[in-house]
Short mmCIF file of C-alpha atoms in Angstrom, two decimals:
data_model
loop_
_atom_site.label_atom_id
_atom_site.label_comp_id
_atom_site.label_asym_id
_atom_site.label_seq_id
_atom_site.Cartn_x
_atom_site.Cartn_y
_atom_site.Cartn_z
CA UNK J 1 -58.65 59.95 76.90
CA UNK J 2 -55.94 61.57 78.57
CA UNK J 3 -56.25 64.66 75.57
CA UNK J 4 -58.46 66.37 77.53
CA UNK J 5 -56.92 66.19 80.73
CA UNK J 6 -53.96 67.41 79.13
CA UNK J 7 -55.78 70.77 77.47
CA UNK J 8 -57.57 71.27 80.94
CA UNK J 9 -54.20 72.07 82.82
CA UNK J 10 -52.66 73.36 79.74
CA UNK J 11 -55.55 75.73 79.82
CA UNK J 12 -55.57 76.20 83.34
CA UNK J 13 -51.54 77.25 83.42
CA UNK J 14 -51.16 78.64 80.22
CA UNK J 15 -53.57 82.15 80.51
CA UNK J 16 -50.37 83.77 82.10
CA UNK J 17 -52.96 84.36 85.22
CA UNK J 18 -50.86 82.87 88.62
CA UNK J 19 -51.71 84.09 91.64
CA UNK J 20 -48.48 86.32 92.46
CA UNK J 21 -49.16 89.48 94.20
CA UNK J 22 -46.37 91.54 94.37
CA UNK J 23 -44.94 91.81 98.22
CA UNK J 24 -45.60 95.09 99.50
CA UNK J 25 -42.16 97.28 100.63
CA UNK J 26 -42.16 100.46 102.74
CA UNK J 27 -40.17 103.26 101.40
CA UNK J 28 -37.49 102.71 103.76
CA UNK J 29 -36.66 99.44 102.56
CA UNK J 30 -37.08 100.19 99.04
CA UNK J 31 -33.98 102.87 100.17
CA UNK J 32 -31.83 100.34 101.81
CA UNK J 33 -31.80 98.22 99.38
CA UNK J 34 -30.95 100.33 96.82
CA UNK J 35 -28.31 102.15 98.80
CA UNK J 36 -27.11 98.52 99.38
CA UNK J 37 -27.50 97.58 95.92
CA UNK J 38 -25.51 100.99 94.94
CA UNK J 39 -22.90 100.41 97.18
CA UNK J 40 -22.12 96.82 95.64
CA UNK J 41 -22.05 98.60 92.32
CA UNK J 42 -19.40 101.07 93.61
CA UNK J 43 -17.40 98.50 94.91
CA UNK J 44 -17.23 96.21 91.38
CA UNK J 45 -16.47 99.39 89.55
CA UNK J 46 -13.42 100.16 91.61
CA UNK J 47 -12.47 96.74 92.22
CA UNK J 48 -12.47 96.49 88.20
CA UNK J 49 -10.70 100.01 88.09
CA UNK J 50 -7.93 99.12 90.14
CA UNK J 51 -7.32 96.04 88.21
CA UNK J 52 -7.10 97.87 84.77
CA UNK J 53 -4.47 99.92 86.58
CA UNK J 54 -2.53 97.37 87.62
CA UNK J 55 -2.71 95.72 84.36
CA UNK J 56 -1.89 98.93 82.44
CA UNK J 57 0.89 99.23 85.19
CA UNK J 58 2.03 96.13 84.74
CA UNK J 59 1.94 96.54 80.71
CA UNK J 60 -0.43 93.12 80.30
CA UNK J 61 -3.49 95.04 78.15
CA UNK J 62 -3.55 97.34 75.64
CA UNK J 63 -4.66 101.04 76.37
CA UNK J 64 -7.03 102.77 74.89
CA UNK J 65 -6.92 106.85 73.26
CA UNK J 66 -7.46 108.15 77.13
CA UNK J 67 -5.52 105.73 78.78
CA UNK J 68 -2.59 106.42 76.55
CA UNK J 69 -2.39 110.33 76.28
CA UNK J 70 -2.76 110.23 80.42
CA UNK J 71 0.11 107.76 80.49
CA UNK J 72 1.75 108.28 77.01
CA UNK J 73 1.86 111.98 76.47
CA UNK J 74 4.68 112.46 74.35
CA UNK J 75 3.02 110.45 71.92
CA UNK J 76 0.29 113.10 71.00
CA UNK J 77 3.49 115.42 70.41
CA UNK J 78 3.21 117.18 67.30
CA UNK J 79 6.07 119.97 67.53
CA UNK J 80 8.43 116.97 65.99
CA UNK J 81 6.29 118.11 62.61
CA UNK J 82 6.50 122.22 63.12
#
């Protein structure tokens, strides 16, 4: 008995149809947020920057190609082999 009680909801809920419309935004806000949304991105990339720095600075990671020729030159020095 309770089967097809079960296969009613299940068929109510389960076509992927809900009743969500999406909320309407002006252009304005649409721009605020993302300015807001951009500036939180700037912020976590230099916070993360200025960590790496420090930790390169402070010898704790290793560096990568860039890192190291910018910090490193002399090790790119080939006139040792001239």
């Amino acid at each position: 008995m309770g089967a097809p009680q079960q296969e009613e909801v299940k068929g109510a809920e389960g076509n992927g149809t809900l009743d969500r419309s999406p909320t309407p935004i002006s252009h304005a806000e649409f721009l605020l947020w993302k300015q807001r949304k951009d500036a939180l991105a700037a912020t976590k990339a230099a916070e993360a920057a200025r960590k790496r720095a420090e930790d390169i600075e402070a010898g704790r990671i290793q560096l990568n190609g860039r890192e190291l020729f910018e910090h490193e030159p002399w090790v790119f020095d080939d006139s040792r082999f001239e």
